[in-house]
Amino acid sequence: MIDPAPVIDSLKPDWRLLVPPVWREIRDYSREKFRADAFAAATVAMVSIPQALGFALLAGLPPQMVLGTVVVGGLVAAFFFSSRHVIFGPSNSLSLLLAATFISLQGSALGPAELAVLLALMIGVLQFGAGVMRFGQVTQFISRSVVIGYSTAIGVLLAFSQLHHLLGVERDTSASLWSAPFHALRRAWLGEVNFWAAGVAASAFLLFALIKRLRPRWPEALLGLIVFAAIDWTIDLTTFGVANLAQGHAFAASLPNFTAVPMTGRELATFRDLIVPAFAIALLGMLEAVSISKTYSMRSGEQVDTNRELVAMSLGNIVAAFFGSMPGSASFARSAANYQAGARTQVAGVLSSGFVLAFVIVLSPLVNHLPVPVLAAALIRVGWNLIDREQIRIAARSTGSDAFTLVATFVCAVLLPLDVAIYIGVVLALFLALRKASTPTLVEYAFNPTGELVVRESGNQRPHPEVAIIHVEGELFFGAADLFQSHVRQQTERENLRIVILRLKNARHLDATTVFALRALQSYLRQTGRHLLVSGVHGDVLKVFRNSGLLRHIGEENVFPAETNPNLATRKALQRAKALLGGAEPEVRLYFDSNQPLPKSA
């Protein structure tokens, strides 16, 4: 009988994950660590503010909702991350997914802000369940090629989605996220470009590049936004048709307020429509958090727990929902800034939320004067940085499966809804991996004159013309069962072949589907007057044989477990074959490693 206890124990929630790892750091916290964390936190805050304002523009949400995720969600998540460097908050991929979801639900009873809050709660609950149930390891089954193809598509879409802001043309609100760039280009072709807006955007690109070139350590995005906000405050660029944030969602600096999440009939009616995008965003958040934490753990040498990363993000999203903010995820850019600035503990993430709030309050008079084309230029730079050419090159050249997965995921993400594209990429990568793993190697073996078990070369006459010894190597789970059965049948459908010896010494991971395939093979051979023998069956495979009843079905006298000498079980099977053929029992000569003592079973 199979002991169900390990399976049941693995399904029990691990409530220890709710103990914040940051407390361990605080016990031996020092002034030196605080200085390092404070410097990193200030650096992260200067990166976070322009990104948050840009993501608000991208998702079509008020800046307060996005900054609330940075301040409140980031604060709570920082306490629970096992990594010292991961920073929680709004991300480019998540903002694009939100924008696509809002467009697809334009007829919903809820507006974008209400949808964002409900999604934050749903995503938080999904990630919390995955974390406490210890499902973090699931992310290891998702190919890196999927993530690279998806992030590349996000970068391209992010850049093209800002064309209408860059050119100063009206956006067709009925257009989808993917058709909006073409609509902007068509309007530009008709001569509707606002050259003032295009000029401001071009000037912003130039200023960002100059700061990056002359002062690489300075926050070029934040400084660029401050400069152009000051220009708009002084000149009022709106008189030239250059829009600013005040014309869309006016910003008013305030402390985050607890608002709770209403659950009226409108929310419940919309709940079903949000299930698919909520799962997609939750899965993408899991991938981002695990990928970032593993990347920086390899560089810093720290130990990370993927399940803790999920719990940290889940609590950040749940708290963000109750403070009326959008959902968040782990951020590649802000986590990189945190690591490069020398963060020593998770306290850096806690402090960065406070710095963001302080900076926003100080700079709030300028925020509403931010020209939209400048924010669009900042977002396009973010999108460009997402396209990692080195990673694309590695994935494209490693294997054909990786290249195909990379291209297919990219194309799906560009042409299809983003939440659907991530599922297609994951399923495609798993299918190709299973296809590769489900191709067992079948090699015919024979004993040479010295008694050594060797591969029978094609064209050589079989030592025992009516007996075939077939060595099976590889995975024999459900994905390989049918292929395995058909290959063995092809080997046996010969006029003079009466006995098949399957050598399963290196076969692994048998399951119920494989058992059915072996039963069908044995029945086929029996019906055609042939016999099936099995040799080299090791512990786990033999356990499956016994528990499933396959051992009884084939006959214990026809199954030969693995022994110390690697060829002994097969020689015994050959003796059994001779007996079934009615011949005299042959002399048994054993082949074994001369450096090892002769096995007692010899």
Coordinates of C-alpha atoms in Angstrom, one line a residue:
M1 CA 0.0 0.0 0.0
I2 CA 1.1 3.5 -0.7
D3 CA 1.6 5.6 2.4
P4 CA -0.6 8.8 1.9
A5 CA 1.0 10.6 4.8
P6 CA 3.7 12.4 2.8
V7 CA 1.2 13.6 0.2
I8 CA -1.3 14.8 2.9
D9 CA 1.5 16.6 4.8
S10 CA 2.6 18.3 1.6
L11 CA -0.9 19.8 1.2
K12 CA -1.0 21.3 4.7
P13 CA -0.6 25.1 4.8
D14 CA 2.7 26.3 6.2
W15 CA 1.7 29.2 8.6
R16 CA 5.3 29.7 9.6
L17 CA 5.6 31.7 6.4
L18 CA 3.6 34.5 8.1
V19 CA 6.5 35.2 10.4
P20 CA 8.4 38.2 8.9
P21 CA 12.0 37.3 8.1
V22 CA 13.0 41.0 8.7
W23 CA 12.8 40.4 12.5
R24 CA 15.9 38.2 12.2
E25 CA 17.8 41.0 10.5
I26 CA 16.7 43.6 13.2
R27 CA 18.1 41.5 16.0
D28 CA 21.7 42.2 15.0
Y29 CA 21.0 45.4 13.0
S30 CA 23.8 48.0 13.1
R31 CA 24.4 51.6 12.2
E32 CA 26.5 50.5 9.3
K33 CA 23.6 48.4 7.9
F34 CA 21.2 51.3 8.4
R35 CA 23.4 53.7 6.4
A36 CA 23.6 51.2 3.5
D37 CA 19.9 50.5 3.6
A38 CA 18.9 54.2 3.8
F39 CA 21.1 55.0 0.8
A40 CA 19.6 52.2 -1.2
A41 CA 16.1 53.2 -0.1
A42 CA 16.6 56.7 -1.3
T43 CA 17.9 55.5 -4.7
V44 CA 14.9 53.1 -5.1
A45 CA 12.5 56.0 -4.2
M46 CA 14.0 58.2 -6.9
V47 CA 13.5 55.4 -9.4
S48 CA 10.0 54.5 -8.2
I49 CA 8.4 57.9 -8.5
P50 CA 8.8 58.5 -12.3
Q51 CA 7.9 54.8 -12.9
A52 CA 4.8 55.0 -10.8
L53 CA 3.6 58.1 -12.6
G54 CA 4.3 56.5 -15.9
F55 CA 2.4 53.3 -15.0
A56 CA -0.5 55.4 -13.9
L57 CA -0.6 57.0 -17.4
L58 CA -0.2 53.5 -19.0
A59 CA -3.0 51.8 -17.0
G60 CA -5.2 54.9 -17.1
L61 CA -5.5 55.1 -13.3
P62 CA -5.1 58.1 -10.9
P63 CA -1.5 58.6 -9.7
Q64 CA -2.6 58.2 -6.1
M65 CA -3.7 54.6 -6.8
V66 CA -0.3 53.7 -8.2
L67 CA 1.8 55.5 -5.6
G68 CA -0.4 53.9 -2.9
T69 CA 0.8 50.5 -4.1
V70 CA 4.4 51.7 -3.9
V71 CA 4.0 53.1 -0.4
V72 CA 1.5 50.7 1.4
G73 CA 2.0 47.5 -0.6
G74 CA 5.7 48.0 -0.8
L75 CA 5.9 48.6 2.9
V76 CA 4.0 45.5 3.9
A77 CA 5.7 43.2 1.3
A78 CA 9.2 44.3 2.4
F79 CA 8.6 42.8 5.9
F80 CA 7.9 39.3 4.4
F81 CA 10.3 39.0 1.5
S82 CA 13.0 36.4 2.2
S83 CA 15.2 38.3 -0.3
R84 CA 16.9 41.4 0.8
H85 CA 16.7 43.0 -2.6
V86 CA 13.3 42.4 -4.1
I87 CA 11.0 45.5 -4.2
F88 CA 7.3 45.3 -4.6
G89 CA 5.2 47.8 -6.5
P90 CA 3.5 48.5 -9.9
S91 CA 5.3 47.0 -12.9
N92 CA 5.3 47.5 -16.6
S93 CA 3.9 44.1 -17.5
L94 CA 1.2 44.3 -14.8
S95 CA 0.2 47.8 -16.0
L96 CA -0.2 46.7 -19.5
L97 CA -2.3 43.7 -18.4
L98 CA -4.5 46.0 -16.4
A99 CA -4.9 48.4 -19.4
A100 CA -5.9 45.4 -21.6
T101 CA -8.4 44.2 -19.0
F102 CA -10.0 47.6 -18.7
I103 CA -10.4 47.9 -22.4
S104 CA -12.0 44.4 -22.6
L105 CA -14.4 45.3 -19.8
Q106 CA -15.5 48.7 -21.0
G107 CA -19.1 47.7 -20.7
S108 CA -18.7 46.6 -17.1
A109 CA -20.6 48.1 -14.2
L110 CA -17.3 48.9 -12.6
G111 CA -14.9 51.6 -13.7
P112 CA -11.1 51.1 -14.1
A113 CA -10.3 52.2 -10.5
E114 CA -12.9 49.8 -9.0
L115 CA -11.7 47.0 -11.3
A116 CA -8.1 47.6 -10.2
V117 CA -8.9 47.4 -6.5
L118 CA -11.0 44.2 -7.0
L119 CA -8.2 42.6 -9.0
A120 CA -5.6 43.5 -6.3
L121 CA -7.7 41.6 -3.8
M122 CA -8.2 38.6 -6.1
I123 CA -4.6 38.4 -7.0
G124 CA -3.5 38.7 -3.4
V125 CA -5.8 35.8 -2.3
L126 CA -4.5 33.6 -5.2
Q127 CA -0.9 34.3 -4.3
F128 CA -1.5 33.8 -0.6
G129 CA -3.0 30.4 -1.2
A130 CA -0.1 29.4 -3.5
G131 CA 2.4 30.6 -1.0
V132 CA 1.1 29.0 2.2
M133 CA 0.4 25.8 0.3
R134 CA 4.0 25.8 -0.8
F135 CA 3.3 25.9 -4.5
G136 CA 6.3 28.2 -5.2
Q137 CA 8.3 25.4 -6.7
V138 CA 5.7 25.3 -9.6
T139 CA 7.6 28.2 -11.2
Q140 CA 10.6 25.9 -11.9
F141 CA 8.5 24.1 -14.5
I142 CA 8.1 27.3 -16.5
S143 CA 10.7 27.8 -19.2
R144 CA 13.0 30.8 -19.0
S145 CA 12.3 31.2 -22.8
V146 CA 8.7 31.9 -22.0
V147 CA 9.6 34.7 -19.6
I148 CA 12.1 36.2 -22.1
G149 CA 9.6 36.1 -25.0
Y150 CA 6.8 37.5 -22.8
S151 CA 9.0 40.3 -21.4
T152 CA 10.3 41.2 -24.8
A153 CA 6.7 41.5 -26.1
I154 CA 5.8 43.6 -23.1
G155 CA 8.7 46.0 -23.9
V156 CA 7.5 46.3 -27.5
L157 CA 3.9 46.8 -26.6
L158 CA 4.9 49.3 -23.9
A159 CA 6.8 51.4 -26.3
F160 CA 4.2 51.3 -29.1
S161 CA 1.3 52.0 -26.7
Q162 CA 2.7 55.5 -26.0
L163 CA 2.8 56.6 -29.6
H164 CA -0.4 58.6 -29.4
H165 CA 1.0 60.5 -26.4
L166 CA 4.3 60.9 -28.1
L167 CA 2.7 62.4 -31.3
G168 CA 0.1 64.4 -29.5
V169 CA -2.9 62.7 -31.2
E170 CA -6.2 61.6 -29.8
R171 CA -6.5 58.0 -28.8
D172 CA -9.4 56.0 -30.1
T173 CA -11.0 54.8 -26.9
S174 CA -12.8 52.0 -28.7
A175 CA -9.4 50.7 -30.0
S176 CA -7.8 47.7 -28.3
L177 CA -4.3 47.9 -26.7
W178 CA -2.9 46.3 -29.8
S179 CA -4.7 48.4 -32.5
A180 CA -4.1 51.7 -30.7
P181 CA -0.6 52.2 -32.1
F182 CA -1.8 51.7 -35.6
H183 CA -4.6 54.2 -35.0
A184 CA -2.0 56.7 -33.8
L185 CA 0.2 56.1 -36.9
R186 CA -2.8 56.5 -39.2
R187 CA -3.7 59.8 -37.5
A188 CA -0.1 61.0 -37.9
W189 CA -0.2 60.0 -41.6
L190 CA -3.2 62.2 -42.0
G191 CA -1.2 65.1 -40.7
E192 CA -2.7 65.4 -37.2
V193 CA 0.6 65.4 -35.3
N194 CA 1.1 68.0 -32.6
F195 CA 4.7 69.0 -33.3
W196 CA 4.9 70.7 -29.9
A197 CA 4.2 67.4 -28.2
A198 CA 6.6 65.5 -30.4
G199 CA 9.2 68.2 -29.8
V200 CA 8.8 68.0 -26.0
A201 CA 9.1 64.2 -26.2
A202 CA 12.2 64.4 -28.3
S203 CA 13.7 66.9 -25.9
A204 CA 13.0 64.5 -23.0
F205 CA 14.7 61.7 -24.8
L206 CA 17.8 63.9 -25.3
L207 CA 17.8 65.1 -21.7
F208 CA 17.5 61.5 -20.4
A209 CA 20.4 60.4 -22.6
L210 CA 22.6 63.4 -21.6
I211 CA 22.1 62.8 -17.9
K212 CA 22.8 59.1 -18.3
R213 CA 25.9 59.8 -20.3
L214 CA 27.4 62.6 -18.1
R215 CA 26.2 61.5 -14.7
P216 CA 25.4 57.7 -14.8
R217 CA 24.7 57.5 -11.1
W218 CA 22.0 60.2 -11.1
P219 CA 18.3 59.3 -11.4
E220 CA 17.9 60.6 -15.0
A221 CA 14.2 59.8 -15.2
L222 CA 13.3 61.7 -12.0
L223 CA 15.5 64.7 -12.8
G224 CA 14.1 64.9 -16.3
L225 CA 10.5 64.9 -15.1
I226 CA 11.3 67.6 -12.5
V227 CA 12.9 69.8 -15.3
F228 CA 10.0 69.5 -17.6
A229 CA 7.4 69.9 -14.8
A230 CA 9.2 73.1 -13.9
I231 CA 9.1 74.2 -17.5
D232 CA 5.4 73.6 -17.8
W233 CA 4.8 75.4 -14.5
T234 CA 6.7 78.4 -15.9
I235 CA 5.5 78.4 -19.5
D236 CA 2.2 76.4 -19.4
L237 CA 2.8 74.1 -22.3
T238 CA -1.0 73.3 -22.4
T239 CA -1.4 76.5 -24.4
F240 CA 0.5 74.8 -27.2
G241 CA -1.7 71.6 -26.9
V242 CA 0.8 69.7 -24.8
A243 CA -1.2 67.8 -22.2
N244 CA -0.1 67.4 -18.6
L245 CA -1.3 65.1 -15.7
A246 CA -3.7 67.7 -14.4
Q247 CA -5.8 67.3 -17.5
G248 CA -6.3 63.6 -17.0
H249 CA -6.1 62.6 -13.3
A250 CA -5.2 65.6 -11.1
F251 CA -2.9 64.6 -8.3
A252 CA -3.3 65.7 -4.7
A253 CA -0.6 64.7 -2.2
S254 CA -2.2 62.9 0.8
L255 CA -1.5 60.0 3.1
P256 CA -2.9 56.6 2.0
N257 CA -6.4 56.1 3.4
F258 CA -8.0 52.8 4.4
T259 CA -11.1 52.4 2.2
A260 CA -11.8 48.7 2.4
V261 CA -13.0 46.7 -0.7
P262 CA -16.8 47.0 -1.3
M263 CA -18.5 43.7 -2.2
T264 CA -21.9 44.8 -3.6
G265 CA -23.8 43.1 -6.3
R266 CA -21.8 45.0 -8.9
E267 CA -18.5 43.6 -7.7
L268 CA -19.9 40.0 -7.4
A269 CA -21.3 40.3 -11.0
T270 CA -17.9 41.3 -12.3
F271 CA -16.0 38.7 -10.3
R272 CA -16.3 36.0 -12.9
D273 CA -15.0 38.2 -15.7
L274 CA -11.9 38.9 -13.7
I275 CA -10.9 35.3 -12.9
V276 CA -8.9 34.7 -16.1
P277 CA -6.8 38.0 -15.9
A278 CA -6.4 37.6 -12.1
F279 CA -4.9 34.1 -12.6
A280 CA -2.6 35.4 -15.4
I281 CA -1.4 38.4 -13.3
A282 CA -0.9 36.2 -10.2
L283 CA 1.1 33.7 -12.3
L284 CA 3.2 36.5 -13.9
G285 CA 3.8 38.0 -10.5
M286 CA 5.0 34.6 -9.2
L287 CA 7.4 34.3 -12.1
E288 CA 8.8 37.8 -11.7
A289 CA 9.3 37.5 -7.9
V290 CA 11.0 34.1 -8.1
S291 CA 13.1 35.1 -11.1
I292 CA 14.3 38.3 -9.4
S293 CA 15.0 36.7 -6.0
K294 CA 16.9 33.8 -7.5
T295 CA 18.9 36.2 -9.7
Y296 CA 20.1 38.3 -6.8
S297 CA 20.5 35.4 -4.4
M298 CA 23.1 33.9 -6.7
R299 CA 25.0 37.1 -6.7
S300 CA 24.8 37.8 -3.0
G301 CA 24.9 34.3 -1.7
E302 CA 21.8 34.5 0.4
Q303 CA 19.2 31.8 0.7
V304 CA 15.7 32.7 -0.5
D305 CA 12.4 30.9 -0.1
T306 CA 10.1 31.1 -3.1
N307 CA 7.0 30.5 -1.0
R308 CA 7.9 33.5 1.2
E309 CA 8.1 35.7 -1.9
L310 CA 4.6 34.6 -2.9
V311 CA 3.3 35.4 0.6
A312 CA 5.0 38.7 0.7
M313 CA 3.5 39.7 -2.7
S314 CA 0.1 38.4 -1.7
L315 CA 0.0 40.5 1.5
G316 CA 1.2 43.5 -0.4
N317 CA -1.6 43.1 -2.9
I318 CA -4.3 42.5 -0.2
V319 CA -3.2 45.6 1.8
A320 CA -3.1 47.7 -1.4
A321 CA -6.6 46.7 -2.2
F322 CA -7.9 47.8 1.2
F323 CA -6.1 51.1 0.7
G324 CA -7.8 51.6 -2.7
S325 CA -4.6 50.9 -4.8
M326 CA -3.8 48.9 -7.9
P327 CA -2.2 45.5 -7.7
G328 CA 1.6 45.2 -7.7
S329 CA 4.3 42.8 -8.4
A330 CA 8.1 42.4 -7.9
S331 CA 9.9 45.0 -9.9
F332 CA 13.0 44.2 -12.0
A333 CA 14.1 47.9 -12.3
R334 CA 13.6 48.9 -8.7
S335 CA 15.0 45.6 -7.3
A336 CA 18.1 46.1 -9.5
A337 CA 18.5 49.6 -8.2
N338 CA 18.2 48.3 -4.6
Y339 CA 20.9 45.7 -5.2
Q340 CA 23.3 48.0 -7.0
A341 CA 22.9 50.7 -4.3
G342 CA 24.1 48.2 -1.7
A343 CA 21.0 47.3 0.3
R344 CA 22.0 45.0 3.3
T345 CA 18.6 43.9 4.6
Q346 CA 14.8 44.1 3.9
V347 CA 14.8 47.3 5.9
A348 CA 15.8 49.1 2.7
G349 CA 12.4 48.1 1.1
V350 CA 10.6 49.4 4.2
L351 CA 12.5 52.7 4.2
S352 CA 12.0 53.2 0.4
S353 CA 8.2 53.4 0.9
G354 CA 8.7 56.2 3.4
F355 CA 11.1 58.0 1.1
V356 CA 8.6 57.8 -1.8
L357 CA 5.8 59.3 0.4
A358 CA 8.1 62.1 1.6
F359 CA 9.4 62.9 -1.9
V360 CA 5.9 62.9 -3.4
I361 CA 4.6 65.3 -0.7
V362 CA 7.6 67.6 -1.4
L363 CA 7.3 67.4 -5.1
S364 CA 3.5 67.4 -5.3
P365 CA 3.2 71.0 -6.6
L366 CA 5.1 69.9 -9.7
V367 CA 3.4 66.5 -10.3
N368 CA 0.3 68.0 -12.0
H369 CA 2.6 69.9 -14.3
L370 CA 4.3 66.8 -15.7
P371 CA 3.9 66.9 -19.5
V372 CA 2.3 63.7 -20.8
P373 CA 4.7 63.3 -23.7
V374 CA 7.6 63.4 -21.2
L375 CA 6.0 60.6 -19.2
A376 CA 5.5 58.7 -22.5
A377 CA 9.2 59.1 -23.3
A378 CA 10.1 57.7 -19.9
L379 CA 7.8 54.7 -20.4
I380 CA 9.3 54.0 -23.9
R381 CA 12.8 53.9 -22.3
V382 CA 11.4 51.4 -19.8
G383 CA 10.0 49.3 -22.6
W384 CA 13.3 49.5 -24.5
N385 CA 15.3 48.3 -21.4
L386 CA 13.0 45.3 -21.1
I387 CA 14.3 44.0 -24.5
D388 CA 17.4 42.1 -23.2
R389 CA 19.3 41.3 -26.4
E390 CA 21.8 39.0 -24.6
Q391 CA 19.0 36.9 -23.1
I392 CA 17.2 36.7 -26.4
R393 CA 20.4 35.5 -28.1
I394 CA 21.0 32.8 -25.5
A395 CA 17.5 31.5 -25.7
A396 CA 17.3 31.6 -29.5
R397 CA 20.6 29.7 -29.9
S398 CA 20.4 27.1 -27.1
T399 CA 18.0 24.6 -28.6
G400 CA 15.3 24.5 -31.3
S401 CA 12.6 24.1 -28.6
D402 CA 13.8 27.2 -26.8
A403 CA 13.9 29.2 -30.0
F404 CA 10.4 28.1 -31.0
T405 CA 9.0 28.8 -27.5
L406 CA 10.6 32.2 -27.4
V407 CA 9.2 33.2 -30.8
A408 CA 5.8 31.7 -30.3
T409 CA 5.4 33.4 -26.9
F410 CA 6.5 36.7 -28.3
V411 CA 4.1 36.5 -31.3
C412 CA 1.2 35.4 -29.0
A413 CA 1.8 38.2 -26.6
V414 CA 1.8 40.8 -29.4
L415 CA -1.2 39.5 -31.3
L416 CA -3.4 37.9 -28.5
P417 CA -4.6 39.1 -25.2
L418 CA -1.7 39.2 -22.7
D419 CA -3.4 36.9 -20.2
V420 CA -4.1 34.3 -22.9
A421 CA -0.5 34.6 -24.2
I422 CA 1.1 33.8 -20.9
Y423 CA -0.9 30.6 -20.7
I424 CA -0.1 29.6 -24.3
G425 CA 3.6 30.1 -23.7
V426 CA 3.6 28.0 -20.5
V427 CA 1.6 25.2 -22.0
L428 CA 3.8 25.2 -25.2
A429 CA 7.0 25.0 -23.2
L430 CA 5.6 22.2 -21.1
F431 CA 4.4 20.3 -24.2
L432 CA 7.8 20.5 -25.8
A433 CA 9.6 19.4 -22.6
L434 CA 7.2 16.5 -22.2
R435 CA 7.6 15.5 -25.8
K436 CA 11.4 15.4 -25.3
A437 CA 11.1 13.5 -22.0
S438 CA 8.5 11.1 -23.3
T439 CA 10.8 9.5 -26.0
P440 CA 12.4 6.5 -24.3
T441 CA 15.5 4.9 -25.8
L442 CA 15.0 1.4 -27.0
V443 CA 18.2 -0.5 -27.8
E444 CA 18.5 -4.2 -28.5
Y445 CA 21.1 -6.0 -26.5
A446 CA 22.7 -9.4 -26.7
F447 CA 25.4 -11.4 -24.9
N448 CA 28.7 -11.7 -26.8
P449 CA 30.8 -14.9 -26.7
T450 CA 32.6 -13.7 -23.6
G451 CA 29.3 -13.3 -21.7
E452 CA 29.3 -9.5 -21.9
L453 CA 26.0 -7.8 -22.4
V454 CA 26.5 -5.4 -25.4
V455 CA 24.4 -3.5 -27.9
R456 CA 23.6 -5.6 -30.9
E457 CA 24.8 -3.9 -34.0
S458 CA 22.4 -3.8 -37.0
G459 CA 23.2 -6.5 -39.5
N460 CA 24.6 -8.9 -36.8
Q461 CA 22.8 -12.1 -36.4
R462 CA 21.1 -12.5 -33.0
P463 CA 22.8 -15.1 -30.8
H464 CA 19.4 -16.5 -29.9
P465 CA 17.3 -15.8 -33.0
E466 CA 13.9 -16.2 -31.2
V467 CA 14.8 -14.0 -28.3
A468 CA 15.3 -10.2 -28.2
I469 CA 16.7 -8.3 -25.2
I470 CA 15.5 -4.7 -25.5
H471 CA 17.1 -2.2 -23.2
V472 CA 14.7 0.6 -22.2
E473 CA 16.2 3.9 -20.9
G474 CA 14.4 7.1 -19.9
E475 CA 11.2 8.3 -18.5
L476 CA 8.2 5.9 -18.7
F477 CA 5.5 8.2 -17.4
F478 CA 2.1 8.8 -19.1
G479 CA 3.6 10.9 -21.9
A480 CA 5.9 8.1 -23.0
A481 CA 3.6 5.1 -22.5
D482 CA 2.0 4.8 -26.0
L483 CA 5.3 5.6 -27.8
F484 CA 7.1 3.0 -25.7
Q485 CA 4.4 0.3 -26.4
S486 CA 4.4 1.0 -30.2
H487 CA 8.2 0.8 -30.4
V488 CA 8.4 -2.5 -28.6
R489 CA 5.6 -3.9 -30.8
Q490 CA 7.6 -2.9 -33.9
Q491 CA 10.6 -4.7 -32.5
T492 CA 8.6 -7.9 -31.9
E493 CA 6.7 -8.2 -35.1
R494 CA 9.1 -10.5 -36.8
E495 CA 8.5 -14.0 -37.9
N496 CA 11.1 -15.8 -35.8
L497 CA 10.8 -13.7 -32.6
R498 CA 8.9 -15.5 -29.8
I499 CA 10.3 -14.0 -26.6
V500 CA 10.9 -10.3 -25.6
I501 CA 13.1 -9.5 -22.6
L502 CA 12.6 -5.9 -21.5
R503 CA 15.6 -4.7 -19.6
L504 CA 14.2 -1.9 -17.4
K505 CA 17.3 -1.2 -15.3
N506 CA 17.5 2.5 -16.4
A507 CA 13.7 3.1 -16.8
R508 CA 12.2 5.6 -14.4
H509 CA 8.9 7.1 -13.2
L510 CA 6.4 4.4 -14.2
D511 CA 2.8 5.4 -13.7
A512 CA -0.7 4.0 -14.2
T513 CA -0.6 4.8 -18.0
T514 CA 2.6 2.8 -18.4
V515 CA 1.1 -0.1 -16.4
F516 CA -1.8 -0.2 -18.8
A517 CA 0.6 -0.1 -21.8
L518 CA 2.6 -3.0 -20.4
R519 CA -0.5 -5.0 -19.8
A520 CA -1.7 -4.4 -23.3
L521 CA 1.8 -5.4 -24.7
Q522 CA 1.8 -8.5 -22.6
S523 CA -1.8 -9.4 -23.8
Y524 CA -0.8 -8.8 -27.4
L525 CA 2.3 -11.1 -27.1
R526 CA 0.3 -13.8 -25.4
Q527 CA -2.4 -13.7 -28.1
T528 CA 0.2 -14.1 -30.8
G529 CA 2.0 -17.0 -29.0
R530 CA 4.8 -14.9 -27.7
H531 CA 6.2 -14.2 -24.2
L532 CA 7.1 -11.1 -22.3
L533 CA 9.9 -11.2 -19.7
V534 CA 11.1 -8.2 -17.6
S535 CA 14.6 -7.9 -16.1
G536 CA 16.5 -5.4 -14.1
V537 CA 13.5 -4.0 -12.3
H538 CA 14.7 -1.8 -9.4
G539 CA 13.0 -0.6 -6.2
D540 CA 10.6 2.1 -7.3
V541 CA 9.6 0.4 -10.6
L542 CA 9.1 -2.9 -8.7
K543 CA 6.9 -1.2 -6.2
V544 CA 4.7 0.1 -9.1
F545 CA 4.6 -3.5 -10.5
R546 CA 3.4 -4.9 -7.1
N547 CA 0.9 -2.1 -6.2
S548 CA -0.8 -2.1 -9.6
G549 CA -1.0 -5.9 -9.9
L550 CA 1.2 -5.9 -13.0
L551 CA 3.6 -8.3 -11.3
R552 CA 0.8 -10.8 -10.9
H553 CA -0.5 -10.2 -14.5
I554 CA 2.8 -10.8 -16.1
G555 CA 3.7 -13.6 -13.6
E556 CA 6.3 -13.3 -10.9
E557 CA 8.3 -16.1 -12.6
N558 CA 8.7 -13.7 -15.6
V559 CA 9.9 -10.7 -13.7
F560 CA 13.6 -10.5 -12.5
P561 CA 14.5 -7.7 -10.1
A562 CA 17.8 -5.9 -10.4
E563 CA 20.7 -7.5 -8.5
T564 CA 24.2 -6.4 -7.6
N565 CA 25.7 -7.6 -10.8
P566 CA 24.1 -5.5 -13.6
N567 CA 23.8 -8.4 -16.0
L568 CA 22.6 -11.2 -13.6
A569 CA 18.9 -10.4 -13.9
T570 CA 19.1 -10.4 -17.7
R571 CA 21.0 -13.8 -17.7
K572 CA 18.3 -15.2 -15.5
A573 CA 15.6 -13.9 -17.9
L574 CA 17.6 -15.5 -20.7
Q575 CA 17.5 -18.8 -18.8
R576 CA 13.8 -18.5 -18.4
A577 CA 13.5 -17.8 -22.2
K578 CA 15.4 -21.0 -23.0
A579 CA 13.0 -22.9 -20.7
L580 CA 10.0 -21.5 -22.4
L581 CA 11.4 -22.5 -25.7
G582 CA 11.9 -26.1 -24.5
G583 CA 15.6 -26.0 -24.9
A584 CA 18.3 -27.2 -22.5
E585 CA 19.4 -24.7 -19.9
P586 CA 22.4 -22.9 -21.2
E587 CA 25.7 -22.4 -19.4
V588 CA 25.6 -19.1 -17.5
R589 CA 28.7 -16.9 -17.8
L590 CA 28.7 -13.7 -15.8
Y591 CA 30.3 -10.5 -16.8
F592 CA 31.3 -8.2 -13.9
D593 CA 33.7 -5.4 -13.1
S594 CA 37.1 -6.9 -12.3
N595 CA 37.7 -4.2 -9.7
Q596 CA 34.7 -5.4 -7.7
P597 CA 34.3 -8.6 -5.7
L598 CA 32.2 -11.4 -7.3
P599 CA 28.6 -11.0 -6.2
K600 CA 27.3 -13.6 -3.8
S601 CA 24.3 -14.1 -6.1
A602 CA 26.7 -15.3 -8.9

